[in-house]
Amino acid sequence: MTEPFLPYSLPDIGEAEQAAVRETLASGWVTTGPKCKEFEEAFAAYLGGGVTALAVNSATSGLHLALEAMGIGPGDEVIVPTMTFTATAEIVRYLAGDVCFADLDPTTLNIDPADIRRKITGRTKAIIVVHYGGLCCDMDEIGAIAREHGLRVIEDAAHAFPTTWGGRLVGTLDSDATVFSFYANKTMTTGEGGMVVSRDAAMIERMRAMRLHGINRDAFTRFQSKTPAWYYEVVAPGFKYNMTDVAAAMGVIQLTRIGEFVEKRDALARRYDELLQGLPLILPPRPRQGDTHAWHIYAIRLQEGTETLDTRARFIELLSEAGIGTSVHYIPLHRQPYWRDRYNLDPEAYPQADLAYHQLVSLPLYTKMTLADVDRVVSAIRQALKDLGE
Ligand SMILES: *Cc1c(COP(=O)(O)O)cnc(C)c1O
C-alpha cells in the first residue's frame, strides 16, 4: 500500500482560529478595526524592546512601506542578497531605486557581510537582509557596516519569527525596520498578511499613513481636542496595504501558539539532523549556542562535486515519486530574467549563491508533521541518493 503524499508545507489552523474568524465575521466589523489593533499590540508585546507594530496585508507591502518611509527614491542603491524571494528586491524598483545584489556566506546561506562592503558605492542608501530559513544574519557585523557608511538597514524577517540573535528577538535588533510575513507557508499565518515593526517614531508615522491612502488622522488630532469622525486629511498618495480584521483574528490566535510551533519545528529539525548524519549531504547550520532558529526552511545541499542542475532535478523527482513534496529556496535573483537582464548579471559574479543553487533542496517541515514523517522523508532520501549513484 502506498502512503499518502507528504506535502512540502501545510498551515496549522485549529478550531480556535476558526472560531475567532467566525466571531469577527458575525461582529459586523470585517476590515481594519479592533482585531487589527489587538493583533498589533499583542505582536509588539511579544517582541518587547519598545517596538511599534503595524499590521499590513503582506510582507511585501511592509517592505515597500519601510523603504518608502526611509525616503529611498530614483537613483538610490539598495544592497539585497541574491539568494531570496523576488519580493525583497522588487520593492526597490517600485520606488525607482536600483538593486545591488550581494553573494552569500556559504556556511549560513545568509548575505555575506564582506560582499556588502564590496558593493557599497556613493549611491548606496540601504541594506536589506534576509534571515535565510530562520537563521539570523550576523547583525553585529551588518550594524557595524551600516554605521561606518551611514546606511539604513531593513530586516526581511519573513522566515524569522521567532528568531534570536544574542538572545534578542529579531524585530528588536539595531535595524531601522523589520518585516514579518504571515503568508500561508510561514511559521504563523493569517492567509495573507504581514507586520512591520520599528522603534523609529517618524518612520512609524509615515508608514501608518501610507498604509492607508496617505490618510493621517494623528496630525490633525495633535492640534484639535475633538476630531469629528467624518474628518480626515490626505497628506500623500498612499497605498492600500491595511490588514483585515478577519486576518487579524487568525493572527491573534496563531501568535498564542507560536511557542508550541517553534518547539515542534525545532524537534523536527533535530530529527532530520540526527537521521541525515553521515549521508553525502551538507546539513543546515545550527544557530549559535543559546539562540533560536525559527526553522521556516530546512534546506539540505547535495555535496559539492556531485551536484549539477540535472542531478538535483532528478533527486527531487525521485522524492516526488516516493510521495515526498520538496521545494527549492531559491532560484537566485541573478538568474531570474528580469533581474539578469535589467542589470546584465553573470552567475560567475555570485559564485557562492550560484553553487548553492545547484545543491539546495528544501525538505518538508511544518507543525502538522510527525517524527515518523521525518523518518519517511529520510528513507526516501537514502533511496534517492542510492539511485542517483547508480
Ligand atoms: C514570503 C517572503 C516574502 C513575501 O511575503 P508576503 O507576505 O507573501 O508578501 C518576502 N521575503 C521573503 C524572504 C519571503 O520568504
XYZ file of N, CA and C and ligand atoms in Angstrom, residues 56-63 83-90 129-133 156-159 179-186 191-195 296-297 329-330, ligand 1:
141
model
N -0.141 44.768 8.171
C -0.311 45.067 6.748
C -0.793 43.806 6.019
N -1.144 43.969 4.734
C -1.737 42.827 4.032
C -0.706 41.857 3.463
N 0.590 42.178 3.560
C 1.643 41.225 3.166
C 2.983 41.770 3.638
N 3.977 40.897 3.675
C 5.325 41.361 3.995
C 5.846 42.255 2.870
N 5.457 41.946 1.647
C 5.883 42.771 0.513
C 5.437 44.218 0.727
N 4.178 44.393 1.152
C 3.669 45.743 1.457
C 4.488 46.387 2.572
N 4.781 45.619 3.602
C 5.552 46.139 4.733
C 6.941 46.588 4.309
N 7.581 45.798 3.451
C 8.918 46.160 2.964
C 8.850 47.437 2.129
N 20.204 35.524 -2.928
C 19.502 34.301 -2.542
C 18.279 34.641 -1.712
N 17.222 35.106 -2.400
C 15.978 35.454 -1.706
C 14.834 35.404 -2.691
N 13.631 35.638 -2.161
C 12.440 35.737 -2.990
C 12.425 37.137 -3.623
N 11.856 37.225 -4.790
C 11.908 38.475 -5.563
C 11.264 39.663 -4.837
N 10.364 39.383 -3.882
C 9.708 40.469 -3.131
C 10.728 41.358 -2.426
N 11.801 40.765 -1.910
C 12.824 41.519 -1.184
C 13.428 42.616 -2.057
N 13.550 42.330 -3.366
C 14.205 43.256 -4.295
C 13.216 44.122 -5.069
N 12.052 43.578 -5.389
C 11.132 44.301 -6.288
C 10.692 45.634 -5.709
N 18.484 42.840 4.612
C 18.997 41.495 4.897
C 17.817 40.533 5.045
N 18.085 39.260 4.760
C 17.073 38.201 4.899
C 17.668 37.138 5.822
N 16.940 36.771 6.853
C 17.422 35.717 7.764
C 17.022 34.371 7.157
N 17.885 33.857 6.288
C 17.534 32.704 5.455
C 17.091 31.496 6.283
N 15.896 31.015 6.003
C 15.367 29.818 6.650
C 14.931 30.046 8.092
N 14.331 41.788 6.334
C 13.240 40.988 5.773
C 13.207 39.728 6.631
N 12.293 39.734 7.611
C 12.223 38.642 8.589
C 11.068 37.701 8.266
N 10.795 37.548 6.962
C 9.694 36.673 6.528
C 9.881 35.243 7.031
N 11.150 34.843 7.277
C 11.425 33.480 7.750
C 11.679 33.443 9.258
N 10.425 43.347 8.999
C 9.155 42.984 8.380
C 8.947 41.476 8.440
N 7.783 41.070 8.969
C 7.424 39.655 9.100
C 6.313 39.322 8.098
N 6.272 38.049 7.694
C 5.235 37.590 6.759
C 4.343 36.559 7.423
N 3.043 36.657 7.142
C 2.089 35.655 7.625
C 1.442 34.949 6.438
N 2.208 34.818 5.357
C 1.761 34.056 4.197
C 1.501 32.608 4.640
N 0.713 31.876 3.839
C 0.206 30.548 4.240
C 1.284 29.573 4.703
N 2.496 29.636 4.125
C 3.515 28.631 4.487
C 4.520 29.138 5.530
N 4.327 30.314 6.072
C 5.292 30.854 7.032
C 5.046 30.268 8.436
N -3.277 33.714 6.396
C -3.646 33.532 4.988
C -2.707 34.373 4.162
N -2.994 35.652 4.067
C -2.059 36.665 3.569
C -1.917 37.683 4.695
N -0.735 38.226 4.867
C -0.576 39.253 5.895
C 0.872 39.480 6.244
N 1.120 40.567 6.941
C 2.479 40.870 7.363
C 2.454 41.864 8.513
N 3.626 42.070 9.100
C 3.741 43.034 10.204
C 5.057 43.769 10.018
N 11.889 28.063 9.475
C 10.888 28.171 8.400
C 11.261 27.204 7.277
N 12.568 27.075 7.026
C 13.048 26.182 5.956
C 14.119 25.260 6.517
N 14.742 26.790 -2.408
C 14.830 28.191 -1.946
C 16.276 28.657 -2.031
N 16.588 29.395 -3.014
C 15.755 29.952 -4.060
C 16.458 29.784 -5.397
C 7.443 35.044 1.866
C 8.525 36.014 1.667
C 8.288 37.360 1.349
C 6.944 37.865 0.975
O 5.982 37.701 1.947
P 4.470 38.084 1.584
O 3.813 38.153 2.917
O 3.948 36.956 0.735
O 4.480 39.363 0.865
C 9.353 38.239 1.309
N 10.599 37.827 1.532
C 10.881 36.542 1.811
C 12.304 36.157 2.077
C 9.862 35.588 1.868
O 10.150 34.306 2.116
